[in-house]
Amino acid sequence: MESGAETRRLVVVGGGIAGSLLAKSLQFNAAVTLIDPKEYLEITWANLRNMVEPSFAERSVINHTDYLTNGRIVTSAATNITDTHVWTADGNRIAYDYLVIATGHRDVVPNTKTDRLNQYKAENQKIQSANSILIVGGGPTGVELAAEIATDFPDKKVTLVHKGPRLLEFIGTKASNKTSRWLKSRKVEVKLEQAVDLNSSTLDGSHVYKTSSGESIKADCHFLCAGKPLASAWLSDTILKTHLDGNGRLMVDEHLRVNGRANIFAIGDITDIPELKQGFLAQKHAMVVAKNLKVLMSGGVQESKLSKYEPGSAIALVSLGRKDAIAQFPFATISGCLPGLLKSRDLFVGKTRKNMGLQA
């Protein structure tokens, strides 16, 4: 920080991919407070690998104290915002000059890294001890989990049920069809346009699940891979309530400021930017806002000096086990080991750790 410059108070709400990178990037430029209900950052796109290989989580679950060495960490949920303060569930009232909302999607996870690692070990034990596994949901989470299990445990019977007409509906049909073929080649049974009553097996303890089309699926255990809700409901009683769109996302301008708010920004999945909600784009949001806050905190007020965020193009990478992946670019869709080299081996964990100033 420049000598003689006034220290600005920056509060970041949310310690996911975007919020943690922003806090880390500005910890020597401002008095940074990171508010997060858990004590760690989780590289979420590695979650499914962690379930089949729990030791992988040692690198993808990172205590906030590992990278935020010059900031304050408040382990609690934010509950309210005024023009000058953020309130938390544990009674803290934290003053800010600049505020960044990065609460993303709501996920119910343990508070500590140790408990999170133990949770992955328990999930792994569940997979290990099952002969047959039902996965409900054919989005990226369900597809990647099915692929991870089929790769590491080829003798297990895996059934993937999806209510939509095709897997991975957020990307093109070509990528979707290639994914289906890959899964079927690994003996994963894919059932489309069906829902599953997950209570049907627990009523009689039979491990037989009923689908909406009347089919019965026998499985020793199941995993529900449905989309998670946005973590923005808490904003509906704050000064930002009129800045939420119909989907609960914060409306931002081209500089990622909340519309009409000079000192409040939003980054990551909670923004209304029309693009796929992906980790690498959330990291780009963080870097744009880091630049803009440096300009503002140095006394710059000219709009022309602020960086603009350009929405990402439709690039999607879906891992299929250890070596393969499906990659959709604006110009082509490719599958196999070439896109697998881009993502599947390390799932960008080493690169993300380096971005956070840690050893890969």
Short mmCIF file of the C-alpha atoms (twelve columns), coordinates in Angstrom:
data_MODEL
# 
_entry.id   MODEL 
# 
loop_
_atom_site.group_PDB 
_atom_site.id 
_atom_site.type_symbol 
_atom_site.label_atom_id 
_atom_site.label_alt_id 
_atom_site.label_comp_id 
_atom_site.label_asym_id 
_atom_site.label_seq_id 
_atom_site.Cartn_x 
_atom_site.Cartn_y 
_atom_site.Cartn_z 
_atom_site.pdbx_PDB_model_num 
ATOM 1   C CA . MET A 1   0.000   0.000   0.000   1 
ATOM 2   C CA . GLU A 2   1.314   3.478   -0.828  1 
ATOM 3   C CA . SER A 3   2.818   5.257   2.146   1 
ATOM 4   C CA . GLY A 4   0.569   8.007   3.412   1 
ATOM 5   C CA . ALA A 5   -2.460  6.591   1.598   1 
ATOM 6   C CA . GLU A 6   -5.567  6.032   3.681   1 
ATOM 7   C CA . THR A 7   -6.255  2.347   4.298   1 
ATOM 8   C CA . ARG A 8   -9.551  1.401   2.707   1 
ATOM 9   C CA . ARG A 9   -11.784 -1.190  4.309   1 
ATOM 10  C CA . LEU A 10  -12.766 -3.930  1.855   1 
ATOM 11  C CA . VAL A 11  -15.305 -6.557  2.885   1 
ATOM 12  C CA . VAL A 12  -15.712 -9.672  0.714   1 
ATOM 13  C CA . VAL A 13  -18.790 -11.801 1.399   1 
ATOM 14  C CA . GLY A 14  -18.280 -15.384 0.220   1 
ATOM 15  C CA . GLY A 15  -15.124 -17.504 0.227   1 
ATOM 16  C CA . GLY A 16  -15.651 -19.494 -2.952  1 
ATOM 17  C CA . ILE A 17  -13.498 -19.386 -6.083  1 
ATOM 18  C CA . ALA A 18  -14.222 -15.715 -6.890  1 
ATOM 19  C CA . GLY A 19  -14.334 -14.198 -3.397  1 
ATOM 20  C CA . SER A 20  -11.189 -15.937 -2.149  1 
ATOM 21  C CA . LEU A 21  -9.123  -14.905 -5.189  1 
ATOM 22  C CA . LEU A 22  -10.255 -11.289 -4.834  1 
ATOM 23  C CA . ALA A 23  -9.465  -11.188 -1.085  1 
ATOM 24  C CA . LYS A 24  -6.056  -12.754 -1.704  1 
ATOM 25  C CA . SER A 25  -5.294  -10.317 -4.558  1 
ATOM 26  C CA . LEU A 26  -6.060  -7.175  -2.506  1 
ATOM 27  C CA . GLN A 27  -4.853  -8.179  0.975   1 
ATOM 28  C CA . PHE A 28  -1.857  -5.814  0.719   1 
ATOM 29  C CA . ASN A 29  -3.857  -2.984  -0.908  1 
ATOM 30  C CA . ALA A 30  -6.658  -2.696  1.630   1 
ATOM 31  C CA . ALA A 31  -7.801  -3.784  5.078   1 
ATOM 32  C CA . VAL A 32  -9.528  -6.958  3.874   1 
ATOM 33  C CA . THR A 33  -12.216 -8.856  5.772   1 
ATOM 34  C CA . LEU A 34  -13.446 -12.136 4.278   1 
ATOM 35  C CA . ILE A 35  -16.834 -13.348 5.543   1 
ATOM 36  C CA . ASP A 36  -17.589 -17.030 4.920   1 
ATOM 37  C CA . PRO A 37  -19.589 -19.638 6.892   1 
ATOM 38  C CA . LYS A 38  -16.769 -22.175 6.449   1 
ATOM 39  C CA . GLU A 39  -13.060 -22.020 7.234   1 
ATOM 40  C CA . TYR A 40  -11.885 -23.063 3.768   1 
ATOM 41  C CA . LEU A 41  -11.964 -22.488 0.032   1 
ATOM 42  C CA . GLU A 42  -13.078 -25.492 -1.979  1 
ATOM 43  C CA . ILE A 43  -12.069 -25.998 -5.602  1 
ATOM 44  C CA . THR A 44  -15.548 -27.240 -6.375  1 
ATOM 45  C CA . TRP A 45  -14.896 -28.810 -9.771  1 
ATOM 46  C CA . ALA A 46  -12.659 -31.369 -8.012  1 
ATOM 47  C CA . ASN A 47  -15.447 -32.507 -5.656  1 
ATOM 48  C CA . LEU A 48  -16.362 -35.591 -7.659  1 
ATOM 49  C CA . ARG A 49  -12.748 -36.780 -7.966  1 
ATOM 50  C CA . ASN A 50  -12.517 -36.369 -4.187  1 
ATOM 51  C CA . MET A 51  -15.353 -38.866 -3.780  1 
ATOM 52  C CA . VAL A 52  -13.514 -41.636 -5.641  1 
ATOM 53  C CA . GLU A 53  -10.051 -40.565 -4.416  1 
ATOM 54  C CA . PRO A 54  -10.378 -38.819 -1.022  1 
ATOM 55  C CA . SER A 55  -6.647  -37.965 -0.808  1 
ATOM 56  C CA . PHE A 56  -7.167  -35.623 -3.800  1 
ATOM 57  C CA . ALA A 57  -9.140  -33.343 -1.456  1 
ATOM 58  C CA . GLU A 58  -5.991  -32.536 0.549   1 
ATOM 59  C CA . ARG A 59  -5.035  -30.160 -2.295  1 
ATOM 60  C CA . SER A 60  -8.494  -28.979 -3.401  1 
ATOM 61  C CA . VAL A 61  -9.789  -28.014 0.054   1 
ATOM 62  C CA . ILE A 62  -7.708  -25.038 1.238   1 
ATOM 63  C CA . ASN A 63  -7.961  -23.258 4.586   1 
ATOM 64  C CA . HIS A 64  -8.584  -19.516 4.108   1 
ATOM 65  C CA . THR A 65  -5.648  -18.862 6.463   1 
ATOM 66  C CA . ASP A 66  -3.270  -20.552 3.958   1 
ATOM 67  C CA . TYR A 67  -3.636  -17.797 1.352   1 
ATOM 68  C CA . LEU A 68  -5.115  -14.847 3.285   1 
ATOM 69  C CA . THR A 69  -2.114  -14.045 5.463   1 
ATOM 70  C CA . ASN A 70  -2.781  -10.304 5.775   1 
ATOM 71  C CA . GLY A 71  -6.537  -10.131 6.266   1 
ATOM 72  C CA . ARG A 72  -9.292  -10.832 8.752   1 
ATOM 73  C CA . ILE A 73  -11.474 -13.931 8.391   1 
ATOM 74  C CA . VAL A 74  -14.956 -13.981 9.934   1 
ATOM 75  C CA . THR A 75  -16.345 -17.531 9.968   1 
ATOM 76  C CA . SER A 76  -20.047 -16.790 9.846   1 
ATOM 77  C CA . ALA A 77  -22.837 -16.121 7.350   1 
ATOM 78  C CA . ALA A 78  -23.659 -12.557 6.321   1 
ATOM 79  C CA . THR A 79  -27.238 -11.667 7.263   1 
ATOM 80  C CA . ASN A 80  -27.691 -7.988  6.371   1 
ATOM 81  C CA . ILE A 81  -26.095 -5.067  4.551   1 
ATOM 82  C CA . THR A 82  -26.511 -1.347  5.155   1 
ATOM 83  C CA . ASP A 83  -24.801 1.523   3.332   1 
ATOM 84  C CA . THR A 84  -21.879 1.274   5.745   1 
ATOM 85  C CA . HIS A 85  -21.848 -2.155  7.420   1 
ATOM 86  C CA . VAL A 86  -22.268 -5.895  6.934   1 
ATOM 87  C CA . TRP A 87  -23.951 -7.869  9.719   1 
ATOM 88  C CA . THR A 88  -23.201 -11.551 10.355  1 
ATOM 89  C CA . ALA A 89  -25.103 -14.385 12.036  1 
ATOM 90  C CA . ASP A 90  -22.695 -14.412 14.994  1 
ATOM 91  C CA . GLY A 91  -23.404 -10.749 15.784  1 
ATOM 92  C CA . ASN A 92  -20.446 -9.096  14.063  1 
ATOM 93  C CA . ARG A 93  -21.012 -5.638  12.552  1 
ATOM 94  C CA . ILE A 94  -18.256 -4.958  10.025  1 
ATOM 95  C CA . ALA A 95  -17.707 -1.519  8.486   1 
ATOM 96  C CA . TYR A 96  -16.741 -1.207  4.823   1 
ATOM 97  C CA . ASP A 97  -15.663 1.391   2.299   1 
ATOM 98  C CA . TYR A 98  -15.972 -1.138  -0.526  1 
ATOM 99  C CA . LEU A 99  -18.064 -4.289  -0.562  1 
ATOM 100 C CA . VAL A 100 -17.952 -7.334  -2.857  1 
ATOM 101 C CA . ILE A 101 -20.726 -9.953  -2.875  1 
ATOM 102 C CA . ALA A 102 -19.499 -13.391 -3.969  1 
ATOM 103 C CA . THR A 103 -21.839 -15.850 -2.250  1 
ATOM 104 C CA . GLY A 104 -22.452 -18.012 -5.347  1 
ATOM 105 C CA . HIS A 105 -24.638 -21.071 -4.846  1 
ATOM 106 C CA . ARG A 106 -25.827 -22.407 -1.518  1 
ATOM 107 C CA . ASP A 107 -24.206 -25.653 -0.489  1 
ATOM 108 C CA . VAL A 108 -24.615 -27.342 2.894   1 
ATOM 109 C CA . VAL A 109 -21.068 -28.385 3.841   1 
ATOM 110 C CA . PRO A 110 -19.118 -28.799 7.103   1 
ATOM 111 C CA . ASN A 111 -17.403 -25.741 8.614   1 
ATOM 112 C CA . THR A 112 -13.872 -27.173 8.889   1 
ATOM 113 C CA . LYS A 113 -11.461 -28.709 6.404   1 
ATOM 114 C CA . THR A 114 -11.039 -31.793 8.605   1 
ATOM 115 C CA . ASP A 115 -14.775 -32.449 8.643   1 
ATOM 116 C CA . ARG A 116 -15.010 -31.878 4.886   1 
ATOM 117 C CA . LEU A 117 -12.197 -34.385 4.238   1 
ATOM 118 C CA . ASN A 118 -13.928 -36.895 6.516   1 
ATOM 119 C CA . GLN A 119 -17.122 -36.359 4.534   1 
ATOM 120 C CA . TYR A 120 -15.298 -37.300 1.318   1 
ATOM 121 C CA . LYS A 121 -13.920 -40.433 3.003   1 
ATOM 122 C CA . ALA A 122 -17.464 -41.391 4.013   1 
ATOM 123 C CA . GLU A 123 -18.746 -40.820 0.447   1 
ATOM 124 C CA . ASN A 124 -15.877 -42.951 -0.855  1 
ATOM 125 C CA . GLN A 125 -16.760 -45.730 1.586   1 
ATOM 126 C CA . LYS A 126 -20.344 -45.566 0.356   1 
ATOM 127 C CA . ILE A 127 -19.133 -46.069 -3.239  1 
ATOM 128 C CA . GLN A 128 -16.621 -48.777 -2.298  1 
ATOM 129 C CA . SER A 129 -19.154 -50.881 -0.422  1 
ATOM 130 C CA . ALA A 130 -21.872 -50.671 -3.111  1 
ATOM 131 C CA . ASN A 131 -22.186 -53.058 -6.042  1 
ATOM 132 C CA . SER A 132 -24.799 -50.911 -7.765  1 
ATOM 133 C CA . ILE A 133 -25.095 -47.114 -7.722  1 
ATOM 134 C CA . LEU A 134 -27.904 -44.818 -8.860  1 
ATOM 135 C CA . ILE A 135 -27.054 -41.250 -9.917  1 
ATOM 136 C CA . VAL A 136 -29.957 -38.827 -10.312 1 
ATOM 137 C CA . GLY A 137 -29.287 -35.800 -12.543 1 
ATOM 138 C CA . GLY A 138 -27.628 -35.629 -15.955 1 
ATOM 139 C CA . GLY A 139 -25.990 -32.228 -15.710 1 
ATOM 140 C CA . PRO A 140 -22.208 -31.838 -15.423 1 
ATOM 141 C CA . THR A 141 -22.147 -33.074 -11.804 1 
ATOM 142 C CA . GLY A 142 -24.062 -36.286 -12.490 1 
ATOM 143 C CA . VAL A 143 -22.164 -37.008 -15.696 1 
ATOM 144 C CA . GLU A 144 -18.737 -36.414 -14.145 1 
ATOM 145 C CA . LEU A 145 -19.585 -38.526 -11.078 1 
ATOM 146 C CA . ALA A 146 -20.814 -41.405 -13.269 1 
ATOM 147 C CA . ALA A 147 -17.612 -41.163 -15.326 1 
ATOM 148 C CA . GLU A 148 -15.368 -41.074 -12.241 1 
ATOM 149 C CA . ILE A 149 -17.034 -44.165 -10.750 1 
ATOM 150 C CA . ALA A 150 -17.072 -46.047 -14.073 1 
ATOM 151 C CA . THR A 151 -13.347 -45.300 -14.510 1 
ATOM 152 C CA . ASP A 152 -12.150 -46.174 -11.000 1 
ATOM 153 C CA . PHE A 153 -14.661 -48.962 -10.270 1 
ATOM 154 C CA . PRO A 154 -15.468 -50.579 -13.646 1 
ATOM 155 C CA . ASP A 155 -17.144 -53.609 -11.994 1 
ATOM 156 C CA . LYS A 156 -19.851 -51.535 -10.331 1 
ATOM 157 C CA . LYS A 157 -23.259 -51.210 -11.962 1 
ATOM 158 C CA . VAL A 158 -23.936 -47.501 -12.508 1 
ATOM 159 C CA . THR A 159 -27.334 -46.131 -13.583 1 
ATOM 160 C CA . LEU A 160 -27.756 -42.456 -14.476 1 
ATOM 161 C CA . VAL A 161 -31.304 -41.084 -14.585 1 
ATOM 162 C CA . HIS A 162 -32.078 -37.639 -16.009 1 
ATOM 163 C CA . LYS A 163 -35.435 -35.910 -16.347 1 
ATOM 164 C CA . GLY A 164 -34.451 -34.018 -19.528 1 
ATOM 165 C CA . PRO A 165 -34.365 -35.266 -23.136 1 
ATOM 166 C CA . ARG A 166 -30.536 -35.345 -23.217 1 
ATOM 167 C CA . LEU A 167 -27.537 -35.155 -20.929 1 
ATOM 168 C CA . LEU A 168 -25.684 -31.853 -20.422 1 
ATOM 169 C CA . GLU A 169 -28.526 -29.701 -21.728 1 
ATOM 170 C CA . PHE A 170 -26.508 -26.521 -21.106 1 
ATOM 171 C CA . ILE A 171 -24.206 -27.339 -24.040 1 
ATOM 172 C CA . GLY A 172 -24.764 -28.419 -27.645 1 
ATOM 173 C CA . THR A 173 -26.357 -31.683 -28.798 1 
ATOM 174 C CA . LYS A 174 -23.121 -32.923 -30.366 1 
ATOM 175 C CA . ALA A 175 -21.273 -32.768 -27.019 1 
ATOM 176 C CA . SER A 176 -24.305 -34.298 -25.363 1 
ATOM 177 C CA . ASN A 177 -24.409 -37.255 -27.744 1 
ATOM 178 C CA . LYS A 178 -20.671 -37.887 -27.464 1 
ATOM 179 C CA . THR A 179 -20.993 -37.945 -23.678 1 
ATOM 180 C CA . SER A 180 -23.843 -40.474 -23.858 1 
ATOM 181 C CA . ARG A 181 -21.805 -42.744 -26.134 1 
ATOM 182 C CA . TRP A 182 -18.768 -42.527 -23.823 1 
ATOM 183 C CA . LEU A 183 -20.823 -43.456 -20.749 1 
ATOM 184 C CA . LYS A 184 -22.575 -46.334 -22.505 1 
ATOM 185 C CA . SER A 185 -19.203 -47.655 -23.702 1 
ATOM 186 C CA . ARG A 186 -18.232 -47.855 -20.006 1 
ATOM 187 C CA . LYS A 187 -21.426 -49.822 -19.242 1 
ATOM 188 C CA . VAL A 188 -23.219 -46.908 -17.553 1 
ATOM 189 C CA . GLU A 189 -26.956 -47.276 -18.090 1 
ATOM 190 C CA . VAL A 190 -28.467 -43.927 -19.067 1 
ATOM 191 C CA . LYS A 191 -32.218 -43.351 -18.659 1 
ATOM 192 C CA . LEU A 192 -33.626 -40.074 -20.016 1 
ATOM 193 C CA . GLU A 193 -36.923 -38.226 -19.511 1 
ATOM 194 C CA . GLN A 194 -37.535 -39.920 -16.177 1 
ATOM 195 C CA . ALA A 195 -37.628 -38.782 -12.569 1 
ATOM 196 C CA . VAL A 196 -36.860 -40.953 -9.534  1 
ATOM 197 C CA . ASP A 197 -38.767 -41.185 -6.270  1 
ATOM 198 C CA . LEU A 198 -35.829 -41.374 -3.866  1 
ATOM 199 C CA . ASN A 199 -38.161 -42.156 -0.951  1 
ATOM 200 C CA . SER A 200 -39.494 -45.283 -2.643  1 
ATOM 201 C CA . SER A 201 -36.530 -47.435 -1.590  1 
ATOM 202 C CA . THR A 202 -36.369 -46.265 2.016   1 
ATOM 203 C CA . LEU A 203 -40.004 -47.107 2.742   1 
ATOM 204 C CA . ASP A 204 -39.427 -50.861 2.567   1 
ATOM 205 C CA . GLY A 205 -35.597 -50.981 2.733   1 
ATOM 206 C CA . SER A 206 -35.453 -52.893 -0.566  1 
ATOM 207 C CA . HIS A 207 -32.927 -50.633 -2.364  1 
ATOM 208 C CA . VAL A 208 -35.333 -50.584 -5.318  1 
ATOM 209 C CA . TYR A 209 -36.124 -47.121 -6.671  1 
ATOM 210 C CA . LYS A 210 -39.237 -46.367 -8.735  1 
ATOM 211 C CA . THR A 211 -39.060 -44.022 -11.735 1 
ATOM 212 C CA . SER A 212 -41.822 -41.808 -13.131 1 
ATOM 213 C CA . SER A 213 -42.283 -44.202 -16.050 1 
ATOM 214 C CA . GLY A 214 -42.916 -47.123 -13.694 1 
ATOM 215 C CA . GLU A 215 -39.495 -48.739 -14.006 1 
ATOM 216 C CA . SER A 216 -37.685 -50.215 -11.010 1 
ATOM 217 C CA . ILE A 217 -33.957 -49.647 -10.476 1 
ATOM 218 C CA . LYS A 218 -32.077 -51.723 -7.927  1 
ATOM 219 C CA . ALA A 219 -29.174 -49.848 -6.337  1 
ATOM 220 C CA . ASP A 220 -27.256 -50.187 -3.083  1 
ATOM 221 C CA . CYS A 221 -26.948 -46.404 -2.799  1 
ATOM 222 C CA . HIS A 222 -27.799 -43.213 -4.644  1 
ATOM 223 C CA . PHE A 223 -26.335 -39.753 -5.255  1 
ATOM 224 C CA . LEU A 224 -28.570 -36.779 -6.031  1 
ATOM 225 C CA . CYS A 225 -26.756 -34.445 -8.436  1 
ATOM 226 C CA . ALA A 226 -29.304 -31.667 -8.850  1 
ATOM 227 C CA . GLY A 227 -28.547 -27.980 -9.314  1 
ATOM 228 C CA . LYS A 228 -27.919 -25.979 -6.154  1 
ATOM 229 C CA . PRO A 229 -29.936 -22.825 -5.383  1 
ATOM 230 C CA . LEU A 230 -28.301 -19.397 -5.471  1 
ATOM 231 C CA . ALA A 231 -27.108 -18.077 -2.114  1 
ATOM 232 C CA . SER A 232 -28.887 -14.743 -2.545  1 
ATOM 233 C CA . ALA A 233 -32.111 -15.080 -0.509  1 
ATOM 234 C CA . TRP A 234 -30.437 -13.241 2.400   1 
ATOM 235 C CA . LEU A 235 -30.121 -10.126 0.205   1 
ATOM 236 C CA . SER A 236 -33.890 -9.733  -0.200  1 
ATOM 237 C CA . ASP A 237 -34.197 -7.776  3.065   1 
ATOM 238 C CA . THR A 238 -31.095 -5.603  2.535   1 
ATOM 239 C CA . ILE A 239 -30.311 -2.372  0.676   1 
ATOM 240 C CA . LEU A 240 -29.647 -4.574  -2.389  1 
ATOM 241 C CA . LYS A 241 -33.151 -6.081  -2.558  1 
ATOM 242 C CA . THR A 242 -34.114 -3.972  -5.590  1 
ATOM 243 C CA . HIS A 243 -30.910 -5.005  -7.379  1 
ATOM 244 C CA . LEU A 244 -31.899 -8.686  -7.649  1 
ATOM 245 C CA . ASP A 245 -33.375 -9.900  -10.929 1 
ATOM 246 C CA . GLY A 246 -36.247 -12.408 -11.199 1 
ATOM 247 C CA . ASN A 247 -33.800 -15.305 -10.833 1 
ATOM 248 C CA . GLY A 248 -32.259 -13.938 -7.643  1 
ATOM 249 C CA . ARG A 249 -29.054 -12.749 -9.332  1 
ATOM 250 C CA . LEU A 250 -27.461 -9.369  -8.661  1 
ATOM 251 C CA . MET A 251 -27.678 -7.006  -11.626 1 
ATOM 252 C CA . VAL A 252 -24.255 -5.573  -12.443 1 
ATOM 253 C CA . ASP A 253 -22.824 -3.069  -14.907 1 
ATOM 254 C CA . GLU A 254 -19.917 -3.599  -17.299 1 
ATOM 255 C CA . HIS A 255 -17.424 -2.946  -14.467 1 
ATOM 256 C CA . LEU A 256 -19.160 -5.608  -12.273 1 
ATOM 257 C CA . ARG A 257 -20.506 -2.953  -9.923  1 
ATOM 258 C CA . VAL A 258 -24.015 -3.570  -8.622  1 
ATOM 259 C CA . ASN A 259 -26.161 -1.258  -10.752 1 
ATOM 260 C CA . GLY A 260 -26.385 2.207   -9.216  1 
ATOM 261 C CA . ARG A 261 -23.941 1.429   -6.379  1 
ATOM 262 C CA . ALA A 262 -20.571 3.166   -6.629  1 
ATOM 263 C CA . ASN A 263 -18.790 1.069   -4.001  1 
ATOM 264 C CA . ILE A 264 -20.498 -2.342  -4.150  1 
ATOM 265 C CA . PHE A 265 -19.461 -5.053  -6.619  1 
ATOM 266 C CA . ALA A 266 -20.651 -8.602  -7.305  1 
ATOM 267 C CA . ILE A 267 -18.645 -11.471 -8.794  1 
ATOM 268 C CA . GLY A 268 -19.112 -15.145 -9.633  1 
ATOM 269 C CA . ASP A 269 -22.309 -17.133 -10.032 1 
ATOM 270 C CA . ILE A 270 -24.476 -14.570 -8.235  1 
ATOM 271 C CA . THR A 271 -24.173 -12.035 -11.082 1 
ATOM 272 C CA . ASP A 272 -26.728 -11.680 -13.875 1 
ATOM 273 C CA . ILE A 273 -24.067 -11.812 -16.618 1 
ATOM 274 C CA . PRO A 274 -25.427 -13.900 -19.535 1 
ATOM 275 C CA . GLU A 275 -22.787 -16.652 -19.635 1 
ATOM 276 C CA . LEU A 276 -22.248 -20.174 -18.331 1 
ATOM 277 C CA . LYS A 277 -21.564 -20.105 -14.599 1 
ATOM 278 C CA . GLN A 278 -18.067 -21.576 -14.492 1 
ATOM 279 C CA . GLY A 279 -15.096 -21.389 -12.168 1 
ATOM 280 C CA . PHE A 280 -12.621 -19.959 -14.649 1 
ATOM 281 C CA . LEU A 281 -15.057 -17.133 -15.473 1 
ATOM 282 C CA . ALA A 282 -15.563 -16.427 -11.756 1 
ATOM 283 C CA . GLN A 283 -11.770 -16.055 -11.495 1 
ATOM 284 C CA . LYS A 284 -11.870 -13.543 -14.377 1 
ATOM 285 C CA . HIS A 285 -14.577 -11.578 -12.547 1 
ATOM 286 C CA . ALA A 286 -12.318 -11.423 -9.483  1 
ATOM 287 C CA . MET A 287 -9.350  -10.090 -11.451 1 
ATOM 288 C CA . VAL A 288 -11.443 -7.376  -13.187 1 
ATOM 289 C CA . VAL A 289 -12.861 -6.181  -9.851  1 
ATOM 290 C CA . ALA A 290 -9.409  -6.319  -8.226  1 
ATOM 291 C CA . LYS A 291 -8.139  -3.921  -10.924 1 
ATOM 292 C CA . ASN A 292 -11.143 -1.645  -10.536 1 
ATOM 293 C CA . LEU A 293 -10.867 -1.490  -6.756  1 
ATOM 294 C CA . LYS A 294 -7.186  -0.588  -7.020  1 
ATOM 295 C CA . VAL A 295 -8.149  2.333   -9.277  1 
ATOM 296 C CA . LEU A 296 -10.933 3.479   -6.946  1 
ATOM 297 C CA . MET A 297 -8.879  3.064   -3.768  1 
ATOM 298 C CA . SER A 298 -6.067  5.146   -5.241  1 
ATOM 299 C CA . GLY A 299 -8.501  8.021   -5.678  1 
ATOM 300 C CA . GLY A 300 -9.301  7.426   -9.347  1 
ATOM 301 C CA . VAL A 301 -12.881 8.233   -10.206 1 
ATOM 302 C CA . GLN A 302 -12.737 8.374   -13.988 1 
ATOM 303 C CA . GLU A 303 -14.999 5.752   -15.512 1 
ATOM 304 C CA . SER A 304 -12.600 5.461   -18.455 1 
ATOM 305 C CA . LYS A 305 -9.925  4.029   -16.155 1 
ATOM 306 C CA . LEU A 306 -12.138 1.194   -14.943 1 
ATOM 307 C CA . SER A 307 -11.774 -2.217  -16.596 1 
ATOM 308 C CA . LYS A 308 -14.777 -3.691  -18.371 1 
ATOM 309 C CA . TYR A 309 -15.767 -7.329  -18.151 1 
ATOM 310 C CA . GLU A 310 -16.460 -9.077  -21.450 1 
ATOM 311 C CA . PRO A 311 -18.844 -12.056 -20.985 1 
ATOM 312 C CA . GLY A 312 -17.213 -15.412 -21.686 1 
ATOM 313 C CA . SER A 313 -17.972 -17.377 -24.847 1 
ATOM 314 C CA . ALA A 314 -19.552 -20.820 -24.710 1 
ATOM 315 C CA . ILE A 315 -16.553 -22.932 -23.738 1 
ATOM 316 C CA . ALA A 316 -17.362 -26.004 -21.677 1 
ATOM 317 C CA . LEU A 317 -15.103 -28.790 -20.437 1 
ATOM 318 C CA . VAL A 318 -16.673 -31.860 -18.871 1 
ATOM 319 C CA . SER A 319 -14.329 -34.501 -17.446 1 
ATOM 320 C CA . LEU A 320 -14.927 -38.142 -18.267 1 
ATOM 321 C CA . GLY A 321 -12.773 -40.024 -15.784 1 
ATOM 322 C CA . ARG A 322 -8.992  -39.685 -15.548 1 
ATOM 323 C CA . LYS A 323 -7.996  -39.282 -19.172 1 
ATOM 324 C CA . ASP A 324 -10.974 -38.256 -21.295 1 
ATOM 325 C CA . ALA A 325 -13.192 -35.192 -21.533 1 
ATOM 326 C CA . ILE A 326 -15.722 -33.474 -23.759 1 
ATOM 327 C CA . ALA A 327 -14.769 -29.958 -24.823 1 
ATOM 328 C CA . GLN A 328 -17.152 -27.550 -26.517 1 
ATOM 329 C CA . PHE A 329 -15.598 -24.488 -28.112 1 
ATOM 330 C CA . PRO A 330 -17.439 -21.871 -30.201 1 
ATOM 331 C CA . PHE A 331 -15.916 -23.423 -33.343 1 
ATOM 332 C CA . ALA A 332 -15.880 -27.169 -32.578 1 
ATOM 333 C CA . THR A 333 -16.744 -29.974 -30.173 1 
ATOM 334 C CA . ILE A 334 -14.023 -32.508 -29.432 1 
ATOM 335 C CA . SER A 335 -13.876 -35.525 -27.171 1 
ATOM 336 C CA . GLY A 336 -11.325 -38.021 -25.931 1 
ATOM 337 C CA . CYS A 337 -7.851  -37.729 -24.469 1 
ATOM 338 C CA . LEU A 338 -6.901  -34.371 -26.064 1 
ATOM 339 C CA . PRO A 339 -9.438  -32.306 -24.079 1 
ATOM 340 C CA . GLY A 340 -8.729  -34.739 -21.243 1 
ATOM 341 C CA . LEU A 341 -5.178  -33.418 -21.125 1 
ATOM 342 C CA . LEU A 342 -6.618  -29.940 -20.560 1 
ATOM 343 C CA . LYS A 343 -8.734  -30.852 -17.552 1 
ATOM 344 C CA . SER A 344 -9.150  -34.441 -16.461 1 
ATOM 345 C CA . ARG A 345 -5.770  -35.379 -15.001 1 
ATOM 346 C CA . ASP A 346 -5.403  -32.636 -12.417 1 
ATOM 347 C CA . LEU A 347 -8.736  -30.804 -12.859 1 
ATOM 348 C CA . PHE A 348 -6.842  -27.464 -12.854 1 
ATOM 349 C CA . VAL A 349 -6.185  -27.899 -9.134  1 
ATOM 350 C CA . GLY A 350 -2.464  -27.160 -9.450  1 
ATOM 351 C CA . LYS A 351 -3.129  -24.067 -11.551 1 
ATOM 352 C CA . THR A 352 -5.787  -22.794 -9.136  1 
ATOM 353 C CA . ARG A 353 -3.498  -23.328 -6.132  1 
ATOM 354 C CA . LYS A 354 -0.753  -21.326 -7.906  1 
ATOM 355 C CA . ASN A 355 -3.264  -18.507 -8.538  1 
ATOM 356 C CA . MET A 356 -3.835  -18.470 -4.778  1 
ATOM 357 C CA . GLY A 357 -0.082  -18.133 -4.133  1 
ATOM 358 C CA . LEU A 358 0.266   -21.762 -2.966  1 
ATOM 359 C CA . GLN A 359 2.397   -24.684 -4.085  1 
ATOM 360 C CA . ALA A 360 0.736   -26.663 -6.876  1 
# 
